[in-house]
Amino acid sequence: MSNNCNAGNKTYSQTLDLVKGKVEMVHGSGGKAMAQLIDELFLKAFSNKWLEQMNDQACFQLPAGNVVMATDSHVISPLFFPGGDIGCLSVHGTVNDVAMSGAVPKYLSAGFILEEGYPLADLQKIVTSMAQAAEDAGVHIVTGDTKVVERGKGDGCFISTTGIGVVPEGISMGAERVSVGDKIIVSGSLGDHGVAIMSLRENLTFETTIESDTQSLNDLVASMVDVVPDIHCLRDPTRGGLSATLNEIAQQSNVGMQIYETQLPIKPQVNAACEFLGLDPLFVANEGKLVAFCPPDKADQLLAAMRQHPKGKDAAIIGEVFEDDLNFVQMETAFGGNRMVDWINGEQLPRIC
Amino acid sequence: MSNNCNAGNKTYSQTLDLVKGKVEMVHGSGGKAMAQLIDELFLKAFSNKWLEQMNDQACFQLPAGNVVMATDSHVISPLFFPGGDIGCLSVHGTVNDVAMSGAVPKYLSAGFILEEGYPLADLQKIVTSMAQAAEDAGVHIVTGDTKVVERGKGDGCFISTTGIGVVPEGISMGAERVSVGDKIIVSGSLGDHGVAIMSLRENLTFETTIESDTQSLNDLVASMVDVVPDIHCLRDPTRGGLSATLNEIAQQSNVGMQIYETQLPIKPQVNAACEFLGLDPLFVANEGKLVAFCPPDKADQLLAAMRQHPKGKDAAIIGEVFEDDLNFVQMETAFGGNRMVDWINGEQLPRIC
């Protein structure tokens, strides 16, 4: 961890009280208390040979070639929610941003901004969840930093993660490669994450709890690239939902898009909750889904490969790319009409990730 | 920038009001408003070909070999201070953590956590300062993320930066290499940063304003490595000051250290302010200084090289490493006595970086 915060083989007069203890200002000040927090909480959870180098940075070998870097700061509220918490979310989010380039995610850094008074027991749950998510995704949290702010100057726990990945030889994805004729495929049901969070905030209960879809997608991406190396573009439709992702890519690649409402995989309970909450599932954040653009002659093959993977079993071709200088995204509705799918301008879902 | 937040060639109905405008919740929600903030503020300041790839991650080439990754979250208060601001500090801090391994810093990511209501004019100053600091250090801010939290859930602006650097062939530094007999060299005056911040908070004025020493040290490190490639260890004594750094390394390398009070470069006004504020300059944070450990027969040569560099002109040999299973750091005082230089346990300087 960074900034003089490793204690090496230090012993402390008392072990950290992980049951009733709270984050104190002193845990961020570079002295013994910070070293103890790192030793007894972070290092125990994230244990690996890079962190154990105990320097202010991690050193590792990378093969020559294209390297990818992505970062996300996580401020989700509440910190714990059905299907996950800020800990695993902060790993999934950055792993996915790296993976959407076709790269294999390898190493993560993690920066914590903690609010004075936050329960250490909750922090330990979050850190344990991060460690598990990292292990599941096959990545290592190799360096980090901890800061503490006064009560009322933060909100429990914010986590910034940055990821590094290596692009396999011959893989080149990006919005600029999206072309007229490309098929648009989503990997599964839309809107689960945002609706799970909003239902919790609004204290809504449904027959079945709606769970966040937060998960790492690097394994799904690897199995997709295996079958169709020439995928043009991958993107995870997080904040702003599918609508923001499609509009963004349409503009970046100067094309239009047509999608079909009847093809969109949306769970009935998510649809119902959206109606109740006044949300449109197209604008709702996902944290474990991706959108793929691929040449039309490869689409069926790619779809089949996705459906064979547990994280892509509900994958569906939802539309295609066409020529349009105005870069409109349009949707054929279930009733056969056509409507514009515009970006939202206003605030729909604050602090969703 | 990450998470569907690039607008490409989008045009907006009105340009962002960078004079009287404020950060709004909508600037973090993944829609058009966020895209506009990124386009008109971040992309303008950080303009480079990686950001302009407009994907959720940056892709760059690295040579095969050892790569270094470091991260820091910045929560300094106040955000603007004599000698700098959170913007340049967030670049310097991470550039220095990378450089302390002997690596050449190359690429940075930046994650912003903004508080609703924060003036856009101040945010622009911060971002401009980051861009200038990155240019000065020869690094590029290649990817980023922006989140917004409600009023009272943050404190204006927090910035998390992560840096990637490449270790030159033949360079290998780390606490584990520090050996009995090594000389301890500091690159310049101690305590400037912490005292500048504390004086500002306490509203103290002195004849000359005490300025933070915040600066990138990668150029100084490069010129040091040029002359003495076999430096054993470099560390920047930030939070916890020189005391925390020496104690940390003493324990990591299982040695003792002896330093000499008369050799410590401390500015008279910093000493005076420390007396007034009840601080010990050994515990006060620096943001533009380093401590080097090198073989005794190379110390004079290294010191000479450092003094030739503007950022090392006040460098001094302040002590040496000796055998001690208890890993004590001791200081011969100006009066000829010897005292322990222990870690602080309590909170001396909250939110100093």
XYZ file of C-alpha atoms in Angstrom, chain A residues 16-194:
179
model
C -7.629 -4.329 15.602
C -11.184 -4.653 16.932
C -12.921 -5.968 13.840
C -16.185 -6.477 15.711
C -16.913 -3.153 17.366
C -14.072 -0.960 16.071
C -14.588 2.039 13.840
C -12.490 3.889 11.287
C -10.671 6.751 13.000
C -8.853 9.722 11.503
C -5.596 8.192 12.711
C -6.099 5.260 10.321
C -5.269 7.628 7.482
C -2.311 9.478 8.881
C 0.673 7.377 7.897
C 1.558 6.204 11.405
C 1.307 2.947 13.293
C -2.497 2.871 13.332
C -2.615 3.007 9.543
C 0.042 0.328 9.275
C -2.016 -1.872 11.575
C -5.212 -1.380 9.558
C -3.346 -2.367 6.428
C -1.607 -5.336 8.027
C -4.577 -6.818 9.809
C -7.302 -6.047 7.309
C -6.111 -5.308 3.767
C -2.993 -7.471 3.562
C -4.762 -10.431 5.135
C -7.564 -10.280 2.585
C -5.531 -9.449 -0.529
C -2.445 -11.501 0.349
C -0.179 -11.899 -2.679
C 3.510 -11.637 -3.482
C 3.217 -8.154 -4.998
C 1.603 -6.556 -1.950
C 4.139 -8.373 0.177
C 6.936 -6.542 -1.654
C 5.913 -3.810 0.824
C 7.057 -0.960 -1.372
C 4.968 2.062 -2.356
C 4.355 0.444 -5.718
C 3.975 -3.031 -7.193
C 6.383 -4.414 -9.756
C 5.455 -7.156 -12.211
C 6.490 -8.524 -15.595
C 4.384 -7.908 -18.683
C 4.976 -9.346 -22.139
C 5.754 -6.841 -24.893
C 2.668 -5.633 -26.703
C -0.545 -3.749 -26.166
C -1.454 -2.974 -22.589
C -4.803 -1.640 -21.467
C -5.569 0.565 -18.450
C -9.016 1.413 -17.060
C -10.220 3.090 -13.890
C -13.462 3.538 -11.973
C -14.332 5.316 -8.753
C -17.181 3.666 -6.882
C -19.618 5.661 -4.757
C -22.648 3.371 -4.846
C -25.290 3.881 -2.175
C -26.199 1.785 -0.265
C -22.886 -0.048 0.090
C -24.545 -3.473 0.440
C -27.346 -4.574 -1.883
C -29.012 -7.768 -3.127
C -26.456 -9.557 -5.278
C -23.354 -7.702 -4.111
C -21.684 -4.781 -2.401
C -19.286 -1.951 -3.240
C -16.350 -4.330 -2.754
C -17.091 -6.873 -5.460
C -18.613 -4.134 -7.640
C -15.340 -2.189 -7.577
C -13.504 -5.257 -8.869
C -16.122 -6.229 -11.459
C -16.426 -2.691 -12.824
C -12.757 -2.288 -13.574
C -12.177 -5.876 -14.689
C -15.007 -5.370 -17.180
C -13.696 -2.040 -18.465
C -10.369 -3.746 -19.169
C -12.017 -6.833 -20.673
C -14.179 -4.761 -23.060
C -11.031 -4.071 -25.098
C -10.535 -7.818 -25.539
C -7.643 -7.633 -23.066
C -6.993 -10.168 -20.323
C -7.195 -8.302 -16.982
C -4.174 -8.996 -14.757
C -3.540 -6.485 -11.979
C -5.664 -4.057 -9.968
C -4.907 -1.186 -7.638
C -7.405 -0.073 -4.995
C -7.734 3.320 -3.306
C -10.040 3.634 -0.288
C -11.571 6.871 0.957
C -13.122 6.028 4.324
C -15.347 8.178 6.511
C -14.446 8.532 10.161
C -16.725 6.316 12.251
C -17.352 3.678 9.576
C -17.579 0.240 11.232
C -14.464 -1.875 10.729
C -16.674 -4.978 10.592
C -18.393 -3.578 7.480
C -15.070 -2.574 5.972
C -13.839 -6.118 6.477
C -16.921 -7.492 4.694
C -16.252 -5.153 1.771
C -12.581 -6.046 1.579
C -13.322 -9.769 1.801
C -15.822 -9.389 -1.025
C -13.199 -7.591 -3.149
C -10.688 -10.344 -2.490
C -13.187 -13.026 -3.501
C -14.179 -11.125 -6.651
C -10.525 -10.706 -7.598
C -9.863 -14.411 -7.089
C -12.926 -15.348 -9.132
C -11.788 -13.078 -11.971
C -8.196 -14.288 -11.823
C -6.752 -10.849 -11.072
C -4.528 -9.631 -8.235
C -4.920 -6.488 -6.138
C -1.253 -5.532 -6.082
C -1.118 -2.036 -4.608
C -3.394 0.352 -2.768
C -3.923 3.411 -0.653
C -6.133 4.372 2.298
C -7.362 7.824 3.221
C -9.759 8.862 5.993
C -12.001 11.946 5.962
C -13.960 13.454 8.825
C -17.560 12.496 9.602
C -19.863 14.256 7.136
C -17.119 14.703 4.526
C -17.560 11.292 2.930
C -20.159 8.532 2.919
C -18.844 5.414 4.577
C -16.583 4.016 1.895
C -15.579 5.042 -1.612
C -13.320 2.740 -3.640
C -11.317 3.648 -6.740
C -9.898 0.739 -8.677
C -7.591 0.757 -11.681
C -6.898 -2.272 -13.822
C -4.146 -3.356 -16.174
C -4.621 -5.975 -18.855
C -2.790 -7.458 -21.798
C -4.306 -7.538 -25.283
C -3.819 -10.904 -26.999
C -2.013 -10.837 -30.340
C -4.373 -10.087 -33.230
C -7.211 -8.618 -31.156
C -8.284 -5.073 -31.957
C -11.608 -3.769 -30.723
C -12.992 -0.293 -30.432
C -15.948 1.922 -31.265
C -14.164 3.052 -34.434
C -14.447 -0.480 -35.844
C -18.242 -0.642 -35.653
C -19.528 -0.811 -39.251
C -22.770 -0.676 -41.192
C -24.325 -4.153 -41.168
C -22.855 -5.194 -37.799
C -25.183 -7.151 -35.559
C -25.760 -5.940 -31.996
C -25.777 -8.650 -29.323
C -26.405 -8.287 -25.588
C -25.159 -10.959 -23.198
C -28.243 -11.168 -21.001
C -31.091 -9.482 -19.177
C -31.091 -5.685 -18.962
C -31.648 -3.360 -16.010
C -31.123 -5.789 -13.123
C -28.472 -3.755 -11.305
C -30.179 -0.377 -11.402
